[in-house]
Every structure is written in C-alpha cells, then in structure tokens.
XYZ file of C-alpha atoms in Angstrom:
318
model
C -13.724 73.195 -7.427
C -15.467 74.740 -10.362
C -14.003 77.338 -12.413
C -15.281 80.906 -13.448
C -14.331 81.890 -17.071
C -13.488 85.124 -18.315
C -16.323 87.758 -19.939
C -17.125 86.528 -23.889
C -18.819 89.338 -26.686
C -22.421 87.734 -27.512
C -22.375 87.137 -31.110
C -24.600 86.443 -33.481
C -23.421 83.424 -35.964
C -21.810 79.869 -34.849
C -19.936 77.789 -36.224
C -21.050 74.515 -37.923
C -21.316 70.793 -35.985
C -22.011 67.474 -36.634
C -25.401 66.785 -36.563
C -25.843 64.352 -33.232
C -28.212 61.701 -33.280
C -32.469 63.076 -32.096
C -32.579 61.375 -29.307
C -36.035 60.064 -28.406
C -39.227 62.277 -26.966
C -40.760 60.977 -24.050
C -44.574 60.638 -24.178
C -45.041 61.792 -20.462
C -42.465 64.646 -20.385
C -42.632 68.115 -22.134
C -41.582 69.381 -25.560
C -38.174 67.576 -27.123
C -35.663 70.800 -28.310
C -33.109 68.632 -29.775
C -36.230 67.443 -32.573
C -36.259 71.397 -33.258
C -32.361 71.754 -33.680
C -29.587 69.731 -35.950
C -26.373 69.608 -33.650
C -25.122 72.191 -30.991
C -24.060 75.250 -30.873
C -19.962 76.395 -30.562
C -19.936 80.099 -29.736
C -18.114 82.395 -31.923
C -17.134 84.561 -28.866
C -16.172 81.682 -26.746
C -12.396 82.464 -24.721
C -10.449 79.595 -27.010
C -12.271 81.676 -30.160
C -11.250 84.820 -29.105
C -7.785 83.664 -28.522
C -7.528 82.504 -32.293
C -8.675 85.839 -33.348
C -6.591 88.015 -31.880
C -3.373 85.343 -32.495
C -3.854 84.717 -36.140
C -0.967 83.947 -36.992
C 0.389 81.789 -33.827
C 1.923 78.760 -34.605
C -0.528 77.244 -32.460
C -3.575 79.014 -33.579
C -4.911 76.447 -36.969
C -4.786 73.668 -33.606
C -6.554 75.024 -31.144
C -9.174 76.247 -33.655
C -9.806 72.705 -34.987
C -9.962 70.635 -31.837
C -11.268 73.389 -29.666
C -12.215 76.718 -30.476
C -14.541 74.833 -33.495
C -16.024 72.653 -31.127
C -19.488 74.011 -29.240
C -19.636 74.464 -25.634
C -21.338 76.567 -23.293
C -21.575 79.749 -22.605
C -21.239 80.564 -18.472
C -23.169 82.668 -16.897
C -22.757 84.917 -13.275
C -22.237 87.704 -11.236
C -20.044 89.460 -14.544
C -23.052 89.417 -16.569
C -24.930 92.142 -15.687
C -28.221 91.696 -17.681
C -28.671 88.327 -17.787
C -31.932 88.583 -19.580
C -30.533 90.600 -22.905
C -27.207 88.194 -22.541
C -29.682 84.573 -22.980
C -32.220 85.872 -25.185
C -29.336 87.174 -27.654
C -27.396 84.316 -27.479
C -30.466 81.704 -27.595
C -31.551 83.703 -30.422
C -27.966 83.140 -32.077
C -28.486 79.204 -31.718
C -31.944 79.297 -33.494
C -30.681 81.413 -36.479
C -28.095 78.670 -37.186
C -30.667 75.680 -35.787
C -27.953 74.709 -33.095
C -28.875 73.515 -29.964
C -27.522 75.890 -27.211
C -25.482 75.355 -24.040
C -26.092 77.785 -21.342
C -24.694 77.664 -17.251
C -25.832 79.730 -14.632
C -23.233 80.315 -12.024
C -24.320 82.810 -10.078
C -25.319 81.112 -6.466
C -24.712 83.218 -3.426
C -21.731 81.659 -1.250
C -20.059 80.554 -4.595
C -17.166 77.780 -4.478
C -16.772 78.531 -0.840
C -14.432 81.141 -0.830
C -12.310 78.828 -3.436
C -10.801 79.722 -6.973
C -14.413 81.045 -8.126
C -15.710 82.693 -4.983
C -18.538 85.192 -5.794
C -22.092 84.574 -7.005
C -25.129 87.164 -6.098
C -25.014 89.573 -3.069
C -27.673 87.827 -1.392
C -30.962 85.691 -1.954
C -33.233 88.362 -3.148
C -30.578 89.631 -6.190
C -29.926 85.884 -6.343
C -34.227 85.701 -7.153
C -34.211 88.783 -9.108
C -31.157 87.491 -11.221
C -31.998 83.735 -12.277
C -35.548 85.144 -12.656
C -34.121 87.374 -15.608
C -31.839 84.703 -16.727
C -35.181 82.353 -16.990
C -37.437 85.047 -18.867
C -34.467 85.752 -21.659
C -35.100 81.345 -22.736
C -38.497 82.431 -24.085
C -39.825 79.739 -26.106
C -36.371 78.809 -27.711
C -34.910 75.696 -27.595
C -31.780 75.642 -24.640
C -30.319 73.549 -22.257
C -29.062 74.813 -19.168
C -27.029 73.708 -16.775
C -27.761 75.147 -13.251
C -25.384 76.004 -10.453
C -22.254 74.101 -10.541
C -21.023 72.737 -7.353
C -23.353 74.230 -5.685
C -25.252 71.159 -4.598
C -22.685 69.247 -3.760
C -21.439 71.736 -1.562
C -24.156 73.094 0.140
C -23.190 71.816 3.763
C -19.809 74.383 3.497
C -21.218 77.058 4.750
C -23.455 76.023 7.116
C -25.574 78.975 7.951
C -26.262 79.315 4.512
C -27.090 75.734 4.009
C -31.387 75.794 4.013
C -30.796 78.925 2.181
C -29.002 77.140 -0.816
C -31.582 74.194 -1.038
C -33.832 76.661 -1.322
C -32.427 78.985 -3.908
C -32.157 76.257 -5.832
C -35.700 74.908 -5.946
C -36.131 78.696 -6.939
C -34.162 78.475 -10.157
C -35.514 74.749 -10.994
C -39.027 76.216 -10.480
C -37.960 79.391 -13.223
C -36.712 76.834 -15.999
C -39.882 74.322 -15.511
C -41.606 77.417 -16.841
C -39.876 76.887 -20.431
C -40.960 73.437 -22.399
C -38.695 73.991 -25.104
C -35.222 74.117 -22.216
C -33.763 71.289 -20.833
C -32.944 72.118 -16.897
C -30.295 70.082 -15.178
C -29.146 70.483 -11.422
C -25.437 70.257 -11.213
C -24.583 66.924 -8.995
C -21.197 66.821 -8.855
C -19.382 63.775 -9.973
C -18.766 60.152 -9.020
C -15.888 60.410 -6.248
C -17.913 62.616 -4.364
C -21.214 62.915 -3.053
C -22.889 58.991 -2.545
C -26.042 58.402 -5.333
C -28.687 58.543 -2.036
C -27.442 61.053 -1.246
C -26.864 63.372 -3.774
C -30.467 62.069 -4.647
C -32.293 63.311 -1.592
C -30.447 66.667 -2.481
C -31.820 66.468 -5.723
C -35.339 65.815 -4.620
C -34.739 69.033 -2.054
C -34.332 71.588 -4.871
C -37.265 70.283 -7.411
C -35.382 67.846 -10.116
C -38.561 65.931 -10.506
C -39.849 69.048 -12.091
C -37.126 69.868 -14.705
C -35.290 67.569 -17.158
C -32.774 66.173 -14.711
C -28.910 66.832 -13.145
C -26.110 67.217 -14.589
C -22.179 65.406 -13.580
C -18.780 65.968 -13.880
C -18.616 69.853 -14.841
C -15.485 70.933 -15.056
C -13.979 67.557 -13.461
C -12.238 64.983 -15.233
C -14.207 61.757 -14.190
C -14.025 58.537 -17.614
C -17.632 58.827 -18.944
C -18.323 55.046 -18.338
C -18.022 56.092 -13.969
C -20.363 59.126 -14.637
C -22.655 56.943 -16.704
C -22.847 54.087 -13.836
C -22.875 56.848 -10.911
C -25.697 58.632 -13.268
C -28.062 55.601 -13.325
C -27.666 54.899 -9.512
C -28.897 58.483 -8.756
C -31.767 58.273 -11.007
C -32.345 54.899 -9.350
C -32.345 56.404 -6.013
C -34.776 59.271 -7.406
C -37.065 57.095 -8.400
C -36.381 56.976 -12.462
C -38.057 59.190 -13.302
C -34.635 61.366 -14.374
C -32.427 62.115 -17.366
C -28.967 63.345 -17.152
C -26.125 64.817 -18.977
C -21.800 64.377 -18.830
C -19.226 66.784 -18.635
C -16.795 65.392 -21.151
C -14.634 68.440 -22.050
C -11.581 67.068 -20.455
C -11.822 63.439 -18.933
C -10.182 61.636 -22.035
C -8.019 60.121 -19.946
C -9.919 60.209 -16.953
C -9.393 62.139 -13.268
C -5.507 61.807 -11.930
C -5.816 61.150 -8.013
C -7.707 63.267 -6.639
C -6.330 66.656 -8.267
C -9.174 69.108 -9.647
C -6.860 71.948 -10.616
C -5.334 71.997 -13.504
C -3.311 68.533 -13.215
C -1.522 67.158 -15.953
C -1.560 64.664 -18.327
C -5.268 64.860 -18.796
C -7.318 65.377 -22.445
C -10.019 66.563 -23.757
C -12.982 63.872 -24.271
C -15.322 63.221 -27.047
C -17.427 66.465 -28.311
C -20.815 67.137 -27.606
C -23.209 64.253 -28.671
C -26.385 62.383 -27.713
C -26.248 59.183 -26.103
C -27.673 55.648 -25.572
C -27.186 56.488 -21.645
C -27.086 60.158 -20.757
C -28.846 62.409 -22.417
C -25.678 64.362 -23.825
C -22.330 63.931 -23.299
C -21.275 67.942 -23.585
C -18.378 70.382 -22.925
C -19.177 72.082 -20.631
C -15.824 73.226 -18.645
C -14.502 76.331 -21.424
C -11.444 74.266 -22.555
C -8.145 75.743 -21.952
C -9.731 77.272 -19.792
C -7.628 77.336 -16.007
C -9.347 76.507 -12.802
C -6.924 78.846 -10.768
C -3.574 79.673 -9.867
C -2.705 75.873 -9.398
C -1.162 73.280 -11.275
C -0.566 73.702 -15.197
C -2.256 76.687 -14.437
C 0.154 78.136 -12.044
C 0.275 82.514 -12.625
C -2.953 82.384 -13.797
C -6.872 83.519 -12.252
C -9.715 81.221 -12.629
C -11.286 81.564 -15.776
C -8.287 82.978 -18.119
C -7.512 80.822 -21.181
C -3.661 80.245 -21.659
C -2.652 78.105 -25.157
C -0.826 76.344 -23.101
C -3.492 74.927 -20.707
C -5.251 74.237 -24.462
C -2.505 71.998 -26.273
C -1.816 70.527 -22.894
C -5.123 69.107 -23.033
C -4.731 68.394 -26.886
C -1.888 66.643 -26.651
C -2.650 65.199 -23.242
C 1.104 66.131 -22.144
C-alpha cells in the first residue's frame, strides 16, 4: 500500500523553508533534535525538484515548484540504495549545513508490500540486518527524523511464514536507531482505518517502540489529521502513554476516498511539515506527485514514478 520512490541523487544544498515552532524537550527522554535545527529540510534532488529542473519552461513547472518541490519532504532509502551509510551521511550533512531537520524513511524489509505494487526489499534477514546497521551508522550524531519501514508492521501477518522474523527484524531496526540520541525514530504503524489501536499497540511493543521516540501514522495514505490524531492517542494510551507519534499529511487535504489507496482522484496535499500540539510533527513523508502504481490516476505508471499530472491533481484537488 506504500510506494517505492524512484532513485534520486543526493544534493548538498537545501531549499529554505519556514521554521516550525520548537517542540518542548522531555526531561526524561533523549536529546530533542528540533532544538538543534531551524525548520525542515527540502531535498533539492527529490523527484519533483528534479522534474522542475529538467522542465524549466513547462507551464506547470512554477506551480509544482512552489506547491511541492520547494516544500520539505522525506528521502526514502531501500534496496535501490547500495551504500546506505554513505547516502544517509551525505543527506544528513547537507541538512545540517543548512541547519534544517532531515526526514528519512527506511523501506527495505524483506517481503516488502506483500507482493504488491512496491514489492521488493532485502533478499534475506541477514542482508537486512547489515543494511539497517549501515543506515544507522550514517546518522552519526547529526539531528534526524527516521520513519521505519512503512506498512511492515501493519502487514506483518500477510506472509505467515515470515511473521516472526519480520517482528525480530523490526525490533533490530529499533535497536539500531536507539543508539543515536539526536535521531527521533518512529516505527510505522499503519493508519487510523486499518488495525485496531489495541492490536497495533501490542505489535509496537513487540518491536521495541518503547526504546525509540514512537510511531508514525498515515504514511502515503489519506486519512485526515483529526482521525490520525485520535488514533494516535488511542494507540499511545494502549502502549502506556509513554510514546509519541508523527502524521503524514502529504496527501490528506481532503481525506480518504473510501478505502481507495492507489492514486485515487479528488485528493489534495495537506499542511506542510510543522510541529504540532498533539503529534510531535506533521510531515510530508510520501513524495508528493510520485505514483502509487499502475492504477487510478496513475494508470500506466510504476510505483515511485513522478508525473506532473499526478502532482497537479494533488495541488488542485481535482
């Protein structure tokens, strides 16, 4: 249900974004990386930014640049990232040079997307452990937000023979992030219309959520921020009230269209990256304008392809 992004080159310069309000530090928790940064990092080599660079004279280019490419988003890394340590190190250093907070996503769990549009991931548990360890090494002590493995926990039982191994690997990923106090890591926890909050809390505890900052909601989906916050509070209560969460607002401006998830029509971008009174942060985790796959408004595209048509649909809500 989540889509793989196309490969993007890492840039060394960030686009300026408005500073968010700084979330309060928690006396009983690790360092607050938001206090060491001033706003969120906009990837100058995102798929949308690259399209604008390649098509400067296109009629839609100024609108896509202003409404999407210039806005802070996330860098997704997965089985297409041969050297995760180098990629993470370069990206977080580029963000640090601009005093911005980078958001990164790991998307390499074996059996990713349960043979769906974004099928893939590491070829073995051993390969994944090596890959995620290298990813973590690249973080160093630089501020970062990391979203761990979209859909992996919500879908963990779709491959029955791999379920226990997946839980172990997700716990391993949590443990790797826990060693970096300036990283706020969030285990992906699906969305508000998917898994019962009590069940999701139980799964989160099984994968070590209490050792990291918390969990992520609505990645690449369309659930409203209001519903996501209500669900996040219920999940956190079931965990024991000790966790935190973030919400992906990249495409939730008009909420969901029933249970359609693959490039549904009539959806719209949501509020850009910012801190929140309820969630830690509202973020654009999904790369806006990237297709979910060969379906809906993205017919004829592959998961992760950027198209200006999809981008404009999300800008206008049509």
